Structures are given as C-alpha cells and as structure tokens.
Short mmCIF file of C-alpha atoms in Angstrom, two decimals:
data_model
loop_
_atom_site.label_atom_id
_atom_site.label_comp_id
_atom_site.label_asym_id
_atom_site.label_seq_id
_atom_site.Cartn_x
_atom_site.Cartn_y
_atom_site.Cartn_z
CA MET A 140 99.21 -32.87 221.10
CA SER A 141 96.90 -30.10 221.64
CA VAL A 142 98.83 -27.74 222.12
CA VAL A 143 97.38 -3.70 217.38
CA ALA A 144 94.85 -1.73 217.57
CA GLU A 145 95.80 1.86 216.72
CA ALA A 146 95.51 4.28 219.62
CA ALA A 147 92.76 6.85 219.24
CA ASP A 148 93.10 10.45 220.34
CA VAL A 149 91.46 9.47 223.61
CA PRO A 150 92.47 6.09 225.14
CA HIS A 151 89.59 3.69 225.39
CA PRO A 152 89.63 0.55 227.55
CA GLY A 153 87.89 -1.43 224.81
CA GLY A 154 90.62 -0.43 222.38
CA GLN A 155 93.25 -1.55 224.84
CA ARG A 156 91.54 -4.91 225.23
CA ALA A 157 91.26 -5.24 221.46
CA GLY A 158 94.94 -4.44 221.06
CA ARG A 159 95.86 -7.08 223.60
CA THR A 160 93.51 -9.54 221.90
CA TYR A 161 95.09 -9.01 218.50
CA ALA A 162 98.57 -9.32 219.98
CA GLN A 163 97.56 -12.51 221.79
CA GLN A 164 96.10 -13.94 218.60
CA ASP A 165 99.28 -13.07 216.74
CA THR A 166 101.38 -14.71 219.43
CA GLN A 167 99.07 -17.74 219.40
CA LYS A 168 99.58 -18.08 215.66
CA PHE A 169 103.34 -18.04 216.10
CA ALA A 170 103.05 -20.45 219.03
CA GLU A 171 100.95 -22.90 217.03
CA ALA A 172 103.49 -22.85 214.23
CA ALA A 173 106.31 -23.40 216.72
CA ILE A 174 104.43 -26.25 218.42
CA ALA A 175 103.70 -27.82 215.03
CA ASP A 176 107.39 -27.77 214.17
CA SER A 177 108.25 -29.07 217.62
CA LYS A 178 105.69 -31.89 217.29
CA ARG A 179 107.09 -33.00 213.94
CA GLU A 180 110.67 -32.90 215.17
CA GLY A 181 109.75 -34.49 218.49
CA LEU A 182 107.79 -37.33 216.90
CA LEU A 183 110.65 -38.12 214.55
CA LEU A 184 113.07 -38.03 217.47
CA ALA A 185 110.76 -40.19 219.59
CA VAL A 186 110.42 -42.84 216.90
CA ARG A 187 114.16 -42.88 216.32
CA ALA A 188 114.73 -43.17 220.07
CA ARG A 189 112.21 -46.04 220.14
CA TRP A 190 114.04 -47.85 217.36
CA VAL A 191 117.39 -47.41 219.10
CA ALA A 192 115.92 -48.63 222.40
CA LEU A 193 114.30 -51.62 220.71
CA ALA A 194 117.58 -52.47 218.99
CA VAL A 195 119.42 -52.34 222.31
CA ILE A 196 116.77 -54.54 223.94
CA ALA A 197 116.88 -57.01 221.02
CA VAL A 198 120.64 -57.35 221.42
CA SER A 199 120.51 -57.69 225.21
CA LEU A 200 117.64 -60.19 225.39
CA PRO A 201 119.65 -63.21 224.15
CA ILE A 202 122.32 -62.32 226.69
CA ILE A 203 119.80 -62.12 229.53
CA ASN A 204 117.84 -65.17 228.34
CA PRO A 205 120.06 -67.44 226.15
CA ASN A 206 117.21 -69.69 225.00
CA TRP A 207 115.42 -70.22 221.69
CA ASP A 208 112.13 -69.01 223.10
CA VAL A 209 113.59 -65.48 223.18
CA ILE A 210 112.77 -65.32 219.44
CA TYR A 211 109.14 -64.67 220.44
CA TYR A 212 110.10 -61.48 222.24
CA ILE A 213 112.39 -60.34 219.43
CA MET A 214 109.48 -60.76 217.00
CA MET A 215 107.34 -58.64 219.28
CA LEU A 216 110.06 -55.98 219.29
CA GLY A 217 109.65 -55.86 215.51
CA LEU A 218 105.94 -55.24 216.01
CA PHE A 219 106.74 -52.37 218.37
CA ALA A 220 109.04 -50.92 215.71
CA LEU A 221 106.22 -51.18 213.17
CA ILE A 222 103.83 -49.36 215.51
CA GLY A 223 106.40 -46.59 215.83
CA TRP A 224 106.61 -46.30 212.05
CA ALA A 225 102.82 -46.08 211.87
CA GLN A 226 102.79 -43.33 214.51
CA LEU A 227 105.25 -41.39 212.38
CA LYS A 228 102.90 -41.66 209.42
CA VAL A 229 99.65 -40.67 211.15
CA GLY A 230 101.07 -38.22 213.69
CA LYS A 231 99.86 -34.64 213.46
CA VAL A 232 99.37 -31.56 215.64
CA GLY A 233 96.03 -31.65 217.40
CA ARG A 234 93.87 -34.59 218.37
CA SER A 235 94.57 -37.65 216.23
CA GLN A 236 92.43 -40.71 216.91
CA PRO A 237 94.69 -43.12 214.93
CA GLU A 238 97.70 -41.86 216.88
CA LEU A 239 95.95 -42.37 220.21
CA PHE A 240 94.93 -45.85 219.11
CA LEU A 241 98.54 -46.72 218.26
CA ILE A 242 99.70 -45.46 221.66
CA PHE A 243 97.10 -47.69 223.31
CA CYS A 244 98.30 -50.60 221.13
CA ASP A 245 101.79 -50.10 222.53
CA LEU A 246 100.54 -50.31 226.09
CA ALA A 247 98.25 -53.26 225.44
CA LEU A 248 100.98 -55.20 223.63
CA ILE A 249 103.57 -54.73 226.36
CA THR A 250 100.95 -55.78 228.95
CA LEU A 251 100.23 -58.90 226.92
CA LEU A 252 103.94 -59.76 226.75
CA THR A 253 104.34 -59.15 230.47
CA VAL A 254 101.33 -61.11 231.76
CA VAL A 255 100.83 -63.94 229.26
CA PRO A 256 103.50 -66.68 229.23
CA ASN A 257 105.70 -67.09 226.14
CA PRO A 258 103.95 -69.61 223.83
CA LEU A 259 107.32 -70.76 222.45
CA SER A 260 108.68 -71.63 225.87
CA ALA A 261 109.04 -75.32 226.65
CA GLU A 262 108.87 -74.58 230.35
CA SER A 263 105.56 -74.78 232.19
CA TRP A 264 105.75 -71.61 234.25
CA PRO A 265 103.18 -70.56 236.81
CA ILE A 266 101.54 -67.33 235.64
CA GLY A 267 102.79 -65.63 238.77
CA MET A 268 106.35 -66.15 237.56
CA GLN A 269 105.71 -63.74 234.69
CA PHE A 270 105.80 -60.91 237.22
CA ARG A 271 109.18 -62.02 238.56
CA PHE A 272 110.97 -60.90 235.38
CA ASP A 273 110.36 -57.20 236.16
CA THR A 274 109.20 -56.48 232.61
CA PHE A 275 107.01 -53.63 233.88
CA ILE A 276 110.07 -51.37 233.67
CA TYR A 277 109.71 -51.36 229.86
CA PHE A 278 106.61 -49.21 230.26
CA PHE A 279 108.95 -46.44 231.33
CA VAL A 280 110.76 -46.62 227.98
CA PHE A 281 107.55 -45.80 226.12
CA LEU A 282 106.63 -43.12 228.64
CA ALA A 283 110.02 -41.45 228.23
CA THR A 284 109.84 -41.40 224.43
CA ALA A 285 106.28 -40.03 224.61
CA THR A 286 107.56 -36.87 226.29
CA LEU A 287 109.56 -36.08 223.14
CA ALA A 288 106.52 -35.88 220.87
CA TYR A 289 103.25 -35.55 222.76
CA SER A 290 101.50 -32.97 224.88
CA TRP A 291 101.39 -33.12 228.63
CA ARG A 292 97.77 -34.26 228.44
CA THR A 293 98.77 -37.29 226.39
CA VAL A 294 101.54 -38.11 228.87
CA VAL A 295 98.96 -37.96 231.69
CA ALA A 296 96.64 -40.16 229.63
CA MET A 297 99.45 -42.67 229.10
CA GLY A 298 99.93 -42.83 232.85
CA PHE A 299 96.28 -43.72 233.46
CA TRP A 300 96.00 -45.97 230.40
CA THR A 301 99.04 -47.93 231.57
CA SER A 302 97.58 -48.25 235.04
CA ALA A 303 94.29 -49.47 233.55
CA VAL A 304 95.72 -52.07 231.18
CA TRP A 305 98.18 -53.24 233.82
CA ALA A 306 95.38 -53.60 236.36
CA ILE A 307 93.35 -55.58 233.80
CA GLY A 308 96.36 -57.80 233.09
CA VAL A 309 97.02 -58.41 236.77
CA GLY A 310 93.31 -59.10 237.34
CA TRP A 311 93.29 -61.63 234.51
CA ALA A 312 96.34 -63.38 235.93
CA TYR A 313 94.82 -63.40 239.41
CA LEU A 314 91.62 -65.04 238.16
CA GLN A 315 93.44 -67.84 236.34
CA PRO A 316 93.03 -71.29 237.94
CA GLU A 317 95.95 -72.42 240.04
CA THR A 318 98.17 -74.81 238.09
CA HIS A 319 101.15 -75.41 240.38
CA ALA A 320 99.62 -75.99 243.79
CA GLU A 321 102.07 -78.80 244.61
CA LEU A 322 104.99 -76.50 243.90
CA SER A 323 103.57 -73.90 246.24
CA GLU A 324 103.10 -76.52 248.97
CA ARG A 325 106.70 -77.67 248.68
CA VAL A 326 107.86 -74.08 249.02
CA ARG A 327 105.59 -73.59 252.02
CA ALA A 328 107.00 -76.73 253.65
CA ALA A 329 110.54 -75.50 253.04
CA ILE A 330 109.85 -72.03 254.45
CA GLY A 331 107.88 -73.15 257.47
CA SER A 332 105.81 -70.62 259.35
CA ASP A 333 107.44 -67.49 257.82
CA VAL A 334 104.43 -66.17 255.92
CA ARG A 335 106.17 -63.06 254.60
CA MET A 336 109.01 -65.10 253.15
CA PHE A 337 106.49 -67.48 251.54
CA ASP A 338 104.68 -64.54 249.89
CA ILE A 339 107.97 -63.40 248.42
CA ILE A 340 109.21 -66.77 247.19
CA ASN A 341 105.91 -68.44 246.23
CA PRO A 342 106.21 -68.91 242.41
CA THR A 343 102.45 -68.79 241.89
CA ALA A 344 101.83 -65.55 243.82
CA ILE A 345 100.74 -62.47 241.87
CA ASP A 346 101.74 -60.17 244.77
CA ILE A 347 99.00 -57.55 244.40
CA ARG A 348 100.79 -55.13 246.72
CA ALA A 349 103.89 -55.08 244.52
CA ARG A 350 101.73 -54.58 241.42
CA PHE A 351 99.93 -51.69 243.12
CA GLN A 352 103.29 -50.18 243.99
CA GLU A 353 104.34 -50.38 240.33
CA ILE A 354 101.22 -48.52 239.27
CA MET A 355 101.67 -45.82 241.89
CA VAL A 356 105.32 -45.21 240.99
CA PHE A 357 104.47 -45.13 237.28
CA LEU A 358 101.69 -42.60 237.85
CA ILE A 359 103.99 -40.38 239.92
CA VAL A 360 106.65 -40.46 237.17
CA ALA A 361 104.02 -39.83 234.46
CA MET A 362 102.62 -36.81 236.33
CA THR A 363 106.12 -35.44 236.88
CA LEU A 364 107.03 -35.85 233.21
CA ALA A 365 103.70 -34.33 232.17
CA LEU A 366 104.48 -31.29 234.32
CA ALA A 367 107.88 -31.03 232.65
CA VAL A 368 106.29 -31.26 229.19
CA ARG A 369 103.73 -28.61 230.08
CA ARG A 370 106.46 -26.31 231.32
CA SER A 371 108.44 -26.96 228.15
CA ASN A 372 105.42 -26.06 226.01
CA ALA A 373 104.92 -22.87 228.01
CA LEU A 374 108.54 -21.95 227.40
CA LEU A 375 108.05 -22.75 223.71
CA ILE A 376 105.03 -20.44 223.50
CA SER A 377 106.95 -17.73 225.33
CA HIS A 378 109.84 -18.18 222.94
CA ALA A 379 107.44 -17.98 220.01
CA GLY A 380 106.16 -14.66 221.35
CA ILE A 381 109.71 -13.39 221.60
CA GLU A 382 110.43 -14.52 218.05
CA ARG A 383 107.27 -12.72 216.90
CA GLU A 384 108.53 -9.55 218.52
CA ARG A 385 111.93 -10.02 216.91
CA ALA A 386 110.23 -10.59 213.55
CA ASN A 387 108.29 -7.35 214.00
CA LEU A 388 111.51 -5.54 214.86
CA ALA A 389 113.18 -7.03 211.79
CA ARG A 390 110.55 -5.35 209.61
CA TYR A 391 111.88 -1.96 210.70
CA PHE A 392 115.46 -2.37 211.85
CA SER A 393 118.54 -3.94 210.36
CA PRO A 394 119.52 -7.35 211.83
CA ASN A 395 122.34 -5.92 213.95
CA VAL A 396 119.94 -3.38 215.49
CA VAL A 397 117.36 -6.11 216.18
CA GLN A 398 120.03 -8.03 218.04
CA GLN A 399 120.83 -4.95 220.11
CA LEU A 400 117.19 -4.16 220.86
CA SER A 401 116.35 -7.71 221.85
CA GLY A 402 119.27 -7.84 224.24
CA ASN A 403 118.40 -4.68 226.17
CA ASP A 404 115.54 -3.66 228.41
CA GLU A 405 113.50 -0.86 226.83
CA PRO A 406 116.46 0.86 225.09
CA LEU A 407 114.16 3.15 223.08
CA LYS A 408 112.24 4.72 225.94
CA GLN A 409 114.99 7.19 226.84
CA VAL A 410 114.29 10.43 224.99
CA ARG A 411 117.60 11.84 223.77
CA THR A 412 119.30 13.87 221.04
CA GLN A 413 122.07 12.60 218.80
CA ASN A 414 123.50 13.07 215.34
CA VAL A 415 121.81 10.94 212.69
CA ALA A 416 121.86 10.65 208.90
CA VAL A 417 118.35 10.93 207.46
CA LEU A 418 117.35 9.66 204.01
CA PHE A 419 114.14 10.30 202.10
CA ALA A 420 113.42 8.41 198.87
CA ASP A 421 110.45 8.91 196.57
CA ILE A 422 109.16 7.90 193.14
CA VAL A 423 109.06 10.93 190.84
CA ASP A 424 105.65 11.72 189.27
CA PHE A 425 104.07 8.63 190.75
CA THR A 426 100.63 10.23 190.67
CA ALA A 427 100.90 10.55 186.89
CA TYR A 428 102.12 6.96 186.68
CA THR A 429 99.03 5.66 188.50
CA ASP A 430 96.64 7.40 186.12
CA GLY A 431 94.88 4.81 183.98
CA ARG A 432 96.48 1.81 185.70
CA SER A 433 94.70 -0.83 187.73
CA PRO A 434 95.07 -0.88 191.53
CA MET A 435 96.76 -4.27 191.34
CA GLU A 436 99.40 -2.95 188.95
CA VAL A 437 100.02 0.15 191.07
CA ILE A 438 100.32 -1.83 194.32
CA GLY A 439 102.50 -4.43 192.58
CA THR A 440 104.91 -1.71 191.46
CA LEU A 441 105.00 -0.20 194.95
CA ARG A 442 105.71 -3.55 196.53
CA LEU A 443 108.63 -4.23 194.21
CA PHE A 444 109.95 -0.71 194.73
CA HIS A 445 109.76 -0.88 198.52
CA GLU A 446 111.24 -4.38 198.52
CA ARG A 447 114.34 -3.11 196.74
CA MET A 448 114.61 0.04 198.85
CA GLU A 449 114.12 -1.83 202.12
CA ARG A 450 116.80 -4.33 201.16
CA GLU A 451 119.33 -1.57 200.55
CA VAL A 452 118.46 0.22 203.80
CA PHE A 453 119.03 -2.91 205.86
CA ARG A 454 122.09 -3.93 203.84
CA HIS A 455 123.73 -0.63 204.75
CA GLY A 456 122.87 -0.80 208.45
CA GLY A 457 119.97 1.63 208.35
CA THR A 458 116.62 1.74 210.09
CA LEU A 459 113.41 1.88 208.07
CA ASP A 460 111.53 4.63 209.86
CA LYS A 461 108.33 4.56 207.82
CA TYR A 462 106.78 4.08 204.38
CA LEU A 463 105.33 7.24 202.88
CA GLY A 464 103.05 5.93 200.14
CA ASP A 465 105.38 5.90 197.13
CA GLY A 466 108.35 6.85 199.29
CA LEU A 467 110.10 6.06 202.53
CA MET A 468 112.15 7.55 205.30
CA ALA A 469 115.23 5.81 206.67
CA THR A 470 117.71 6.77 209.35
CA PHE A 471 121.32 5.79 209.93
CA GLY A 472 122.59 5.95 213.49
CA THR A 473 119.40 4.86 215.25
CA PRO A 474 118.84 3.72 217.88
CA SER A 475 122.60 3.90 218.48
CA ALA A 476 125.14 5.91 216.54
CA SER A 477 128.06 4.25 214.79
CA ASP A 478 131.28 5.57 213.25
CA SER A 479 129.99 5.27 209.66
CA ASP A 480 126.41 6.56 209.67
CA ALA A 481 126.80 9.33 207.10
CA GLY A 482 128.84 7.12 204.77
CA ASN A 483 126.31 4.30 205.11
CA ALA A 484 123.49 6.67 204.18
CA LEU A 485 125.39 7.96 201.14
CA ARG A 486 126.29 4.47 199.94
CA CYS A 487 122.70 3.33 200.52
CA ALA A 488 121.33 6.19 198.40
CA GLN A 489 123.68 5.33 195.53
CA ALA A 490 122.79 1.64 195.85
CA MET A 491 119.10 2.57 195.70
CA ILE A 492 119.65 4.47 192.46
CA ALA A 493 121.59 1.55 190.98
CA SER A 494 118.88 -0.88 192.10
CA ILE A 495 116.20 1.20 190.38
CA GLY A 496 118.34 1.09 187.23
CA GLU A 497 118.27 -2.71 187.37
CA PHE A 498 114.55 -2.59 188.12
CA ASN A 499 113.93 -0.47 185.03
CA LEU A 500 115.77 -2.99 182.85
CA GLU A 501 113.40 -5.67 184.12
CA ARG A 502 110.44 -3.39 183.47
CA LYS A 503 111.67 -2.63 179.96
CA ASN A 504 111.85 -6.37 179.18
CA ARG A 505 108.22 -6.66 180.33
CA GLY A 506 107.18 -3.70 178.18
CA GLU A 507 106.58 -1.44 181.21
CA PRO A 508 107.67 2.20 181.51
CA PRO A 509 110.65 3.11 183.71
CA ILE A 510 110.27 4.81 187.06
CA ARG A 511 112.46 7.56 188.46
CA ILE A 512 113.65 7.90 192.01
CA SER A 513 114.62 10.97 194.01
CA VAL A 514 116.69 10.83 197.21
CA GLY A 515 117.48 13.50 199.80
CA LEU A 516 120.14 13.17 202.51
CA HIS A 517 121.05 15.29 205.49
CA TYR A 518 123.09 14.79 208.65
CA GLY A 519 122.55 16.50 211.96
CA GLN A 520 121.00 16.44 215.37
CA VAL A 521 117.59 14.83 215.93
CA VAL A 522 115.38 13.94 218.87
CA LEU A 523 114.76 10.20 219.47
CA GLY A 524 112.13 8.48 221.59
CA ASP A 525 108.94 6.44 221.78
CA ILE A 526 105.58 8.07 221.10
CA GLY A 527 102.09 6.62 221.43
CA LEU A 528 100.20 4.75 224.13
CA ASN A 529 98.91 1.34 222.99
CA ARG A 530 100.84 1.28 219.74
CA LEU A 531 104.34 2.62 220.32
CA GLU A 532 106.39 4.09 217.51
CA PHE A 533 110.05 5.00 217.58
CA ALA A 534 110.07 8.65 216.50
CA VAL A 535 112.91 10.61 214.89
CA ILE A 536 112.06 14.29 214.72
CA GLY A 537 113.79 17.64 214.25
CA THR A 538 114.98 20.11 211.63
CA THR A 539 117.40 17.52 210.22
CA VAL A 540 114.44 15.37 209.21
CA ASN A 541 112.62 18.30 207.63
CA ALA A 542 115.76 19.37 205.77
CA ALA A 543 116.30 15.88 204.32
CA SER A 544 112.70 15.81 203.10
CA ARG A 545 113.05 19.22 201.42
CA LEU A 546 116.32 18.21 199.80
CA GLU A 547 114.53 15.22 198.29
CA SER A 548 111.87 17.58 196.87
CA LEU A 549 114.62 19.83 195.47
CA THR A 550 115.83 17.04 193.16
CA ARG A 551 112.93 17.76 190.79
CA GLU A 552 114.01 21.38 190.43
CA LEU A 553 117.63 20.46 189.78
CA GLY A 554 116.82 17.44 187.61
CA CYS A 555 118.95 14.95 189.51
CA ALA A 556 118.41 11.71 191.33
CA MET A 557 120.01 12.59 194.64
CA ILE A 558 120.89 15.61 196.73
CA ALA A 559 123.09 15.29 199.81
CA SER A 560 123.78 18.15 202.18
CA ASP A 561 127.32 19.38 202.67
CA ASP A 562 126.99 18.42 206.34
CA LEU A 563 126.43 14.79 205.38
CA VAL A 564 129.19 14.68 202.76
CA ARG A 565 131.69 16.35 205.11
CA GLN A 566 130.83 13.86 207.87
CA ALA A 567 131.07 10.93 205.45
CA ARG A 568 134.54 12.07 204.29
CA ALA A 569 135.68 12.14 207.91
CA GLU A 570 134.62 8.54 208.51
CA ALA A 571 137.26 5.85 208.22
CA ALA A 572 134.95 3.46 206.38
CA SER A 573 134.47 5.86 203.44
CA SER A 574 136.54 5.81 200.25
CA ASP A 575 137.01 8.11 197.27
CA SER A 576 134.64 5.98 195.19
CA ASP A 577 131.77 6.98 197.48
CA PHE A 578 132.08 10.59 196.28
CA ALA A 579 133.05 10.06 192.65
CA LEU A 580 129.57 10.77 191.27
CA LEU A 581 128.88 13.79 193.48
CA ALA A 582 128.98 17.33 192.11
CA ALA A 583 129.11 20.38 194.37
CA GLN A 584 126.36 22.96 193.88
CA PRO A 585 125.90 26.49 195.19
CA PRO A 586 124.35 26.70 198.67
CA ARG A 587 120.58 26.71 198.76
CA THR A 588 118.16 28.22 201.19
CA ILE A 589 116.12 25.46 202.82
CA ARG A 590 112.90 26.36 204.55
CA GLY A 591 113.30 25.79 208.27
CA LEU A 592 117.06 26.32 208.33
CA GLU A 593 118.58 29.69 209.21
CA GLN A 594 121.61 29.48 206.92
CA PRO A 595 121.84 28.37 203.26
CA VAL A 596 122.91 24.74 202.92
CA GLY A 597 125.71 23.53 200.73
CA ILE A 598 124.52 20.64 198.58
CA TRP A 599 125.96 17.89 196.41
CA THR A 600 124.05 16.29 193.55
CA CYS A 601 124.40 12.94 191.90
CA ALA A 602 124.57 14.14 188.29
CA GLY A 603 123.68 12.23 185.19
CA ILE A 604 121.50 9.56 186.87
CA ASN A 605 117.73 9.60 186.35
CA ALA A 606 118.12 13.12 184.98
#
C-alpha cells in the first residue's frame, strides 16, 4: 500500500549528485503514479476475484453440506462480499486505516466462522469438531486476493494477523469446558492403548500441533507471496523509470525513432557522419511583436506556435533537435537515415506554413495580429553524436546545419516563407515517396552565395505564401 542538473564547464561531484537526485525524484514521481494506477486496478481485480470465489463457495457449500444450517454460512459469505465492497470504496494508495480495519474484519470473521459452532445447527458438536472441517484453507483465498491489491508489507501483516487471530481462536476453543467427555471415553475404549490414534480420532481434541502446523505453513506462504509482491513492485518502478525515459525521448523524437532508440543499447554514442535534411523555422519580426505585450501573451503565442510546429515535425518523421526561442531546428534522417528524408523535410515545411495559415485564422477571429513564419531547408552531410557529461545531448553539427540556418535568414531578403536548397530538392525528387504535388509551389531562383559554403547554392522558394 505504501508503495538534470546542467553540466557546468568543470564537472562537480555535488552537481552530479544533484543530477542523480533530480532524476531519482522524477522516476519516483512516475513510479508513484504507476503504483497508484496499479493499486486501483489491483483492488478492483481483487474484489472481483473475491466475489467470484465467494460465489463459487456459496454454490459448493450446499453440495458439501446438504443441510439447512448451511444458510448461516451463505449469509456470512454475503457479509464477506459486503466487506469487499467497502474495501473498494475506502481503498487508496498509501496507509489507509479504514482499509486495514476491513482487512482485519475479514480475518476475524473467518476465524469466528471456523472456531465457533454454527448457531443454526441442530447437532450438538464438540468444539473440537469445528477444526475437522479444514476451514482454515479459506484463509488462503483472502491471502491470494490480497496480493492483487496490497503492498508486500500488508501481505506480511496479513500473515501475522491471521496467525494471531487464529491462535486466539484456538486458545478460546481450548479453554472451553469439556462437553462430550462420555463420547471421548467411548472412543478411547474402542481404540484401546493406541494413544496416537486416539489423538487423531478424538472428536473433542483441538490438536494444538496441527493448528501450529497450519500457522507455520500460512506464514511461509504469506512471506513467499510478500516477496513476490515486492519483486513485482520493484519491476513496476523499474518499468516506470523506463516509461519516463521513453516519455523524455518522445519530447524530441518521432514515435518510430523512440521505438528504435528504446530497443537498442546506446545507439547514439557512436560518432558518425551521414546525409541528413536540416530544417530551421522562425517567427518573422518576433521581437517587434513582443513590444508592448505582456509576458503571458508572448509565452502563450510561443507555446501555440511550437505546439503546431512540433506536431508537424513528428508527423513527418522528423527529430526535434532544439527550440531556439521563437524558432526551432529539426532534422530528418536522425538517428538513422531513411529513403525519404529530404521529401519528409520538404513536406513538413509546407505543412508548417499551412498550419500557420490556420493559426492566423484563429488569431484573426480573436482580434489578434497574424504572425509570419520563415523556413530554411538544406540536405547534406552532418556529424552526429552525443555531447555533454551529466546531461547528454544528441548533437547534429556541420556546414549543412549552418547553411540551413542561413537559408532561413535569407527568406526575409527574398520576401518568401520558405527557401530550400537545390541539394534538398534534387534529393527529394529522387525519392520514391515524393510526388509532383510536393514541388508545385516551388520556384527556382538564381544560385546564391552562402557564407560558409565554397560554391553558390541553387535555391527554391515557396512563392506567394507569407510574402
């Protein structure tokens, strides 16, 4: 029931400990949420299992004991079902006193039924005969269902509580005055001098050794089940940590890339070069837009902008490399190249422009000014690999990245929404997944000299949009 710090220029042990502490706290938060969900599902499953077990017992009792006095036990089964319903209502993650009380009520009630004779029975049984019906085995039913909903500590507690109430019940029965001495004497006379046989057959005997054996076996089973529950919780916490890591990956990579990363051991640590499509997107004149507006309004606009841009990046199989204030950088073909990276980048850029058009319609209806977007695209060789010590970052660097950034800046000079390099367009045309519609809005422009590149670059603009 109970169930990153940024790296400085110089590594510091305290910073490392803090980073681990924050990560542990984050994992703990995910684990607590997972345990809470597991507790709710487990408690519901346990109560349903209880009801099914009680129904089976209620049906089998008249077969085992075809007498009217069995109604007493069937009524008690209804009380057990009611206790289960109450546990479902008061159950919660963490220590719950009402829930513990109801668990104890279960154990006390089954002890009462086991030790005290049936008041509806017309037979005058010796109290010792109550132990001949082997009703102690029903304790195992409640112990088994407890493992579905409760912590290992509660399962251990149930083992000791059961032992305690059972010992009290046996002690009470042992202290009761003997009521069938004549019956015992007749059995003794029939058995003769065989003391061991008399102890077994004597209807008034409590048989303390057998009761002790029941307690010992129950405790062993309870401890074993508690160990299994503890191991299950540990696996749940470990799984929660893995899900946290997957959730963090999902913030940066598309779902198919997350699946690939989670299924491989350290796939990003190998520094390598490969061809990648790089996309830069930015809000035009955002500094002027922020002038005179409240911080909440500015941040709200950025959040909506990045939400739309991120959605398009992931929808087209890209990787969100980083946010750049009012812009972002995305790559297509990381960490592994595909046969449609350039085309995906081009289609993503056009989808971004269309999404901003829809966004501006919403803004117009709210009486807000439109925003303009600029996108730069280039395709070429980059260097990939992890950088950092305590906080790792997957880095994509090289002249291709710089060229894409400068192409995005060039959109302001040419008055267009998007500029794609001829390298990217040529690669996209060669990809089987591309179609003529992907290039319908592109217009070829004279080559431009791009700082950092030796030769002028042929470019294509997306004319007539955001111009």
